[in-house]
Every structure is written in structure tokens, then in C-alpha cells.
Amino acid sequence: MWLAGVRALDLTQHCLKTFGECDRHRVDTKLRRQTLRLSAANPPAAWYLCALPIPWDWSRNAHLAFEYAPGETWAGDALVRGLGVHLTNARPIMGWGEHSIPRDAPMRNSRLHRTCRNWQFAWWLRTHRDVPDAQMFTAKDISEEGPEQLSFS
């Protein structure tokens, strides 16, 4: 299970890599209930929750896309029964799916891409929210000496 705040896309990829630039939020899969507080400052284009059942069964994968919406609340299942979600100051993004992929999209005929719900939602974000491509770095962009500044806290 993971939660990502989507800021940019890499439509050459599928699954989590589709969200080329994203904020990752810690989800503790061992807890039966948990509350995550996401910052409203500089929100991403959308958040995306994905949970895979054990044993894995594609039809039972849970997915929920949602966006910041001050004052709104929502409660329901994350695309499958049993994974209940309660949103405060957010609303789900509905209406996306395989139909969100343009007919002329590169890799549309690839089963791995076309059936990937992350990829489907990424195309929805591209066409409805104009989310940009993730910045791709080439070898000449990366210094052998490492980044100019890197800090952890």
C-alpha cells in the first residue's frame, strides 16, 4: 500500500513510476486504522492511494485518487469493498479509467500500460489538469561529485 502526491508524469512507465515526480507519504500497512495528515501548503495535482491484496489479485487492487478541496468531506471504499477511506478537506476524483487514454497515445496497445489504473489516471490528469511531464535527467546533467546541496532532517 502506498500514497503519492502526484506533481508530474512519466507516461512511458506504468504502475508507481507513471507518477514521475511525487510526494511519498508513509502508510503503515500493519495498522488496521490510521490517520494521515497531508499538508495543504503547495498541494500536488492529486493524491493517489494504491493497495494490493495478499495474495495478489488484480481485480481486488484498491485505488483512490483525490484532490484538496477545503471544507469538503467524503467517506467510501477505495475502488474495492473493504478498504474504507474518510477524506476531510478533500474529494475523490471519479470518472477516469481506460477510456481516459487517448486513442493515439503511445503504448495504448501495451496491455501492461492500458490496464494499469495508475496509467489511466495519469492520462486523466494530463487531459483534465494539464499535469506536466517529469523532468528527465541525462548523464550530462548529473555531476560525478554528487548534488551541490543535499540535506536530510
PDB file of C-alpha atoms in Angstrom:
ATOM      1  CA  MET A   1       0.000   0.000   0.000  1.00  0.00           C
ATOM      2  CA  TRP A   2       1.289   3.449  -0.850  1.00  0.00           C
ATOM      3  CA  LEU A   3       0.140   7.040  -1.097  1.00  0.00           C
ATOM      4  CA  ALA A   4       1.645   9.501  -3.542  1.00  0.00           C
ATOM      5  CA  GLY A   5       1.070  13.206  -4.164  1.00  0.00           C
ATOM      6  CA  VAL A   6       1.331  13.483  -7.963  1.00  0.00           C
ATOM      7  CA  ARG A   7       3.231  16.501  -9.315  1.00  0.00           C
ATOM      8  CA  ALA A   8       4.484  15.326 -12.716  1.00  0.00           C
ATOM      9  CA  LEU A   9       4.032  12.335 -15.008  1.00  0.00           C
ATOM     10  CA  ASP A  10       6.150   9.836 -16.896  1.00  0.00           C
ATOM     11  CA  LEU A  11       3.733   8.289 -19.375  1.00  0.00           C
ATOM     12  CA  THR A  12       6.457   5.990 -20.721  1.00  0.00           C
ATOM     13  CA  GLN A  13       6.125   3.994 -17.479  1.00  0.00           C
ATOM     14  CA  HIS A  14       3.299   2.169 -15.702  1.00  0.00           C
ATOM     15  CA  CYS A  15       2.470   1.485 -12.038  1.00  0.00           C
ATOM     16  CA  LEU A  16       4.008   3.879  -9.486  1.00  0.00           C
ATOM     17  CA  LYS A  17       6.667   5.031 -11.968  1.00  0.00           C
ATOM     18  CA  THR A  18       3.865   6.659 -14.003  1.00  0.00           C
ATOM     19  CA  PHE A  19       3.883   9.384 -11.357  1.00  0.00           C
ATOM     20  CA  GLY A  20       7.371  10.567 -12.295  1.00  0.00           C
ATOM     21  CA  GLU A  21       7.534  13.213  -9.579  1.00  0.00           C
ATOM     22  CA  CYS A  22       5.523  12.592  -6.467  1.00  0.00           C
ATOM     23  CA  ASP A  23       5.495  13.167  -2.743  1.00  0.00           C
ATOM     24  CA  ARG A  24       5.530   9.810  -0.964  1.00  0.00           C
ATOM     25  CA  HIS A  25       3.679   9.548   2.323  1.00  0.00           C
ATOM     26  CA  ARG A  26       4.278   6.795   4.842  1.00  0.00           C
ATOM     27  CA  VAL A  27       1.403   4.362   5.137  1.00  0.00           C
ATOM     28  CA  ASP A  28       1.775   1.712   7.827  1.00  0.00           C
ATOM     29  CA  THR A  29       0.282  -1.420   6.299  1.00  0.00           C
ATOM     30  CA  LYS A  30       0.317  -3.199   9.673  1.00  0.00           C
ATOM     31  CA  LEU A  31      -2.196  -0.803  11.237  1.00  0.00           C
ATOM     32  CA  ARG A  32      -5.863  -1.615  10.815  1.00  0.00           C
ATOM     33  CA  ARG A  33      -6.757   2.103  11.136  1.00  0.00           C
ATOM     34  CA  GLN A  34      -4.620   5.161  10.682  1.00  0.00           C
ATOM     35  CA  THR A  35      -4.889   8.882  10.102  1.00  0.00           C
ATOM     36  CA  LEU A  36      -2.597  10.681   7.689  1.00  0.00           C
ATOM     37  CA  ARG A  37      -2.390  14.450   7.720  1.00  0.00           C
ATOM     38  CA  LEU A  38      -1.319  15.875   4.375  1.00  0.00           C
ATOM     39  CA  SER A  39      -0.109  19.435   4.127  1.00  0.00           C
ATOM     40  CA  ALA A  40      -2.457  21.864   2.393  1.00  0.00           C
ATOM     41  CA  ALA A  41       0.520  24.117   1.601  1.00  0.00           C
ATOM     42  CA  ASN A  42       1.564  23.609  -2.018  1.00  0.00           C
ATOM     43  CA  PRO A  43      -0.699  20.611  -2.640  1.00  0.00           C
ATOM     44  CA  PRO A  44       0.104  18.288  -5.552  1.00  0.00           C
ATOM     45  CA  ALA A  45      -2.241  17.996  -8.538  1.00  0.00           C
ATOM     46  CA  ALA A  46      -3.757  14.926  -6.856  1.00  0.00           C
ATOM     47  CA  TRP A  47      -3.064  12.229  -4.300  1.00  0.00           C
ATOM     48  CA  TYR A  48      -3.252   8.581  -5.272  1.00  0.00           C
ATOM     49  CA  LEU A  49      -3.741   5.660  -2.897  1.00  0.00           C
ATOM     50  CA  CYS A  50      -2.904   2.157  -4.120  1.00  0.00           C
ATOM     51  CA  ALA A  51      -3.222  -1.075  -2.155  1.00  0.00           C
ATOM     52  CA  LEU A  52      -2.507  -4.571  -3.441  1.00  0.00           C
ATOM     53  CA  PRO A  53      -4.090  -7.559  -1.678  1.00  0.00           C
ATOM     54  CA  ILE A  54      -2.149 -10.557  -0.419  1.00  0.00           C
ATOM     55  CA  PRO A  55      -2.362 -12.917  -2.165  1.00  0.00           C
ATOM     56  CA  TRP A  56      -2.258 -10.614  -5.163  1.00  0.00           C
ATOM     57  CA  ASP A  57      -5.389 -10.480  -7.300  1.00  0.00           C
ATOM     58  CA  TRP A  58      -5.555  -7.705  -9.927  1.00  0.00           C
ATOM     59  CA  SER A  59      -9.335  -7.420  -9.649  1.00  0.00           C
ATOM     60  CA  ARG A  60      -9.066  -6.645  -5.914  1.00  0.00           C
ATOM     61  CA  ASN A  61      -6.422  -3.898  -6.199  1.00  0.00           C
ATOM     62  CA  ALA A  62      -7.628  -0.798  -4.376  1.00  0.00           C
ATOM     63  CA  HIS A  63      -7.171   2.618  -5.964  1.00  0.00           C
ATOM     64  CA  LEU A  64      -8.380   6.042  -4.906  1.00  0.00           C
ATOM     65  CA  ALA A  65      -7.462   9.354  -6.478  1.00  0.00           C
ATOM     66  CA  PHE A  66      -8.366  12.509  -4.580  1.00  0.00           C
ATOM     67  CA  GLU A  67      -7.643  16.224  -4.502  1.00  0.00           C
ATOM     68  CA  TYR A  68      -7.521  19.048  -1.988  1.00  0.00           C
ATOM     69  CA  ALA A  69     -10.972  20.612  -1.517  1.00  0.00           C
ATOM     70  CA  PRO A  70     -11.291  22.895   1.548  1.00  0.00           C
ATOM     71  CA  GLY A  71     -14.439  22.228   3.566  1.00  0.00           C
ATOM     72  CA  GLU A  72     -15.427  19.013   1.762  1.00  0.00           C
ATOM     73  CA  THR A  73     -15.611  15.539   3.278  1.00  0.00           C
ATOM     74  CA  TRP A  74     -16.126  12.121   1.739  1.00  0.00           C
ATOM     75  CA  ALA A  75     -16.244   8.545   3.005  1.00  0.00           C
ATOM     76  CA  GLY A  76     -16.287   5.368   0.948  1.00  0.00           C
ATOM     77  CA  ASP A  77     -14.306   2.447  -0.374  1.00  0.00           C
ATOM     78  CA  ALA A  78     -11.127   2.814  -2.429  1.00  0.00           C
ATOM     79  CA  LEU A  79     -12.463   1.249  -5.657  1.00  0.00           C
ATOM     80  CA  VAL A  80     -12.911  -2.120  -3.921  1.00  0.00           C
ATOM     81  CA  ARG A  81     -15.036  -3.121  -0.965  1.00  0.00           C
ATOM     82  CA  GLY A  82     -13.249  -3.354   2.335  1.00  0.00           C
ATOM     83  CA  LEU A  83     -10.699  -0.552   2.203  1.00  0.00           C
ATOM     84  CA  GLY A  84     -12.664   2.298   3.709  1.00  0.00           C
ATOM     85  CA  VAL A  85     -11.355   5.843   3.408  1.00  0.00           C
ATOM     86  CA  HIS A  86     -12.572   9.035   5.063  1.00  0.00           C
ATOM     87  CA  LEU A  87     -11.396  12.297   3.471  1.00  0.00           C
ATOM     88  CA  THR A  88     -11.547  15.691   5.169  1.00  0.00           C
ATOM     89  CA  ASN A  89     -10.819  18.843   3.137  1.00  0.00           C
ATOM     90  CA  ALA A  90     -10.521  16.619   0.082  1.00  0.00           C
ATOM     91  CA  ARG A  91     -12.734  14.941  -2.507  1.00  0.00           C
ATOM     92  CA  PRO A  92     -12.281  11.839  -4.649  1.00  0.00           C
ATOM     93  CA  ILE A  93     -11.624  12.203  -8.349  1.00  0.00           C
ATOM     94  CA  MET A  94     -14.039   9.943 -10.196  1.00  0.00           C
ATOM     95  CA  GLY A  95     -14.799   9.194 -13.812  1.00  0.00           C
ATOM     96  CA  TRP A  96     -11.364   8.124 -15.001  1.00  0.00           C
ATOM     97  CA  GLY A  97     -10.498   4.717 -16.430  1.00  0.00           C
ATOM     98  CA  GLU A  98      -9.315   3.054 -19.602  1.00  0.00           C
ATOM     99  CA  HIS A  99     -11.496   5.490 -21.565  1.00  0.00           C
ATOM    100  CA  SER A 100      -9.211   8.310 -20.280  1.00  0.00           C
ATOM    101  CA  ILE A 101      -6.371   7.111 -22.502  1.00  0.00           C
ATOM    102  CA  PRO A 102      -6.337   8.906 -25.879  1.00  0.00           C
ATOM    103  CA  ARG A 103      -6.794   6.578 -28.856  1.00  0.00           C
ATOM    104  CA  ASP A 104      -3.454   7.721 -30.313  1.00  0.00           C
ATOM    105  CA  ALA A 105      -1.498   7.511 -27.036  1.00  0.00           C
ATOM    106  CA  PRO A 106       1.868   5.806 -27.386  1.00  0.00           C
ATOM    107  CA  MET A 107       1.794   2.396 -25.659  1.00  0.00           C
ATOM    108  CA  ARG A 108      -2.025   2.306 -25.573  1.00  0.00           C
ATOM    109  CA  ASN A 109      -1.848  -1.130 -27.144  1.00  0.00           C
ATOM    110  CA  SER A 110       0.512  -2.404 -24.452  1.00  0.00           C
ATOM    111  CA  ARG A 111      -1.599  -4.463 -22.049  1.00  0.00           C
ATOM    112  CA  LEU A 112       0.697  -3.547 -19.122  1.00  0.00           C
ATOM    113  CA  HIS A 113       0.060   0.155 -19.722  1.00  0.00           C
ATOM    114  CA  ARG A 114      -3.584   0.122 -20.860  1.00  0.00           C
ATOM    115  CA  THR A 115      -4.800  -1.957 -17.888  1.00  0.00           C
ATOM    116  CA  CYS A 116      -2.707  -0.091 -15.299  1.00  0.00           C
ATOM    117  CA  ARG A 117      -5.048   2.091 -13.263  1.00  0.00           C
ATOM    118  CA  ASN A 118      -2.193   4.440 -12.357  1.00  0.00           C
ATOM    119  CA  TRP A 119      -1.501   4.970 -16.071  1.00  0.00           C
ATOM    120  CA  GLN A 120      -5.210   5.506 -16.750  1.00  0.00           C
ATOM    121  CA  PHE A 121      -5.389   8.129 -14.023  1.00  0.00           C
ATOM    122  CA  ALA A 122      -2.174   9.756 -15.248  1.00  0.00           C
ATOM    123  CA  TRP A 123      -3.793  10.274 -18.653  1.00  0.00           C
ATOM    124  CA  TRP A 124      -6.843  11.777 -16.911  1.00  0.00           C
ATOM    125  CA  LEU A 125      -4.505  14.172 -15.079  1.00  0.00           C
ATOM    126  CA  ARG A 126      -2.808  15.068 -18.366  1.00  0.00           C
ATOM    127  CA  THR A 127      -6.052  15.858 -20.175  1.00  0.00           C
ATOM    128  CA  HIS A 128      -8.062  17.382 -17.290  1.00  0.00           C
ATOM    129  CA  ARG A 129      -5.399  19.055 -15.119  1.00  0.00           C
ATOM    130  CA  ASP A 130      -2.572  19.545 -17.643  1.00  0.00           C
ATOM    131  CA  VAL A 131      -0.053  17.898 -15.282  1.00  0.00           C
ATOM    132  CA  PRO A 132       3.412  18.211 -16.886  1.00  0.00           C
ATOM    133  CA  ASP A 133       5.990  15.567 -17.732  1.00  0.00           C
ATOM    134  CA  ALA A 134       8.534  14.762 -15.056  1.00  0.00           C
ATOM    135  CA  GLN A 135      11.940  16.277 -15.659  1.00  0.00           C
ATOM    136  CA  MET A 136      14.216  13.657 -17.132  1.00  0.00           C
ATOM    137  CA  PHE A 137      17.909  13.848 -16.317  1.00  0.00           C
ATOM    138  CA  THR A 138      20.615  12.741 -18.709  1.00  0.00           C
ATOM    139  CA  ALA A 139      24.100  11.598 -17.740  1.00  0.00           C
ATOM    140  CA  LYS A 140      25.485  15.055 -18.577  1.00  0.00           C
ATOM    141  CA  ASP A 141      23.034  16.626 -16.065  1.00  0.00           C
ATOM    142  CA  ILE A 142      24.416  14.590 -13.171  1.00  0.00           C
ATOM    143  CA  SER A 143      27.741  15.529 -11.634  1.00  0.00           C
ATOM    144  CA  GLU A 144      30.046  12.702 -10.610  1.00  0.00           C
ATOM    145  CA  GLU A 145      30.699  14.710  -7.438  1.00  0.00           C
ATOM    146  CA  GLY A 146      27.065  14.437  -6.440  1.00  0.00           C
ATOM    147  CA  PRO A 147      24.479  17.170  -5.886  1.00  0.00           C
ATOM    148  CA  GLU A 148      25.539  20.698  -4.973  1.00  0.00           C
ATOM    149  CA  GLN A 149      23.456  20.566  -1.797  1.00  0.00           C
ATOM    150  CA  LEU A 150      21.731  17.692  -0.101  1.00  0.00           C
ATOM    151  CA  SER A 151      20.265  17.782   3.381  1.00  0.00           C
ATOM    152  CA  PHE A 152      18.236  15.353   5.444  1.00  0.00           C
ATOM    153  CA  SER A 153      16.283  16.097   8.587  1.00  0.00           C
TER     154      SER A 153
END
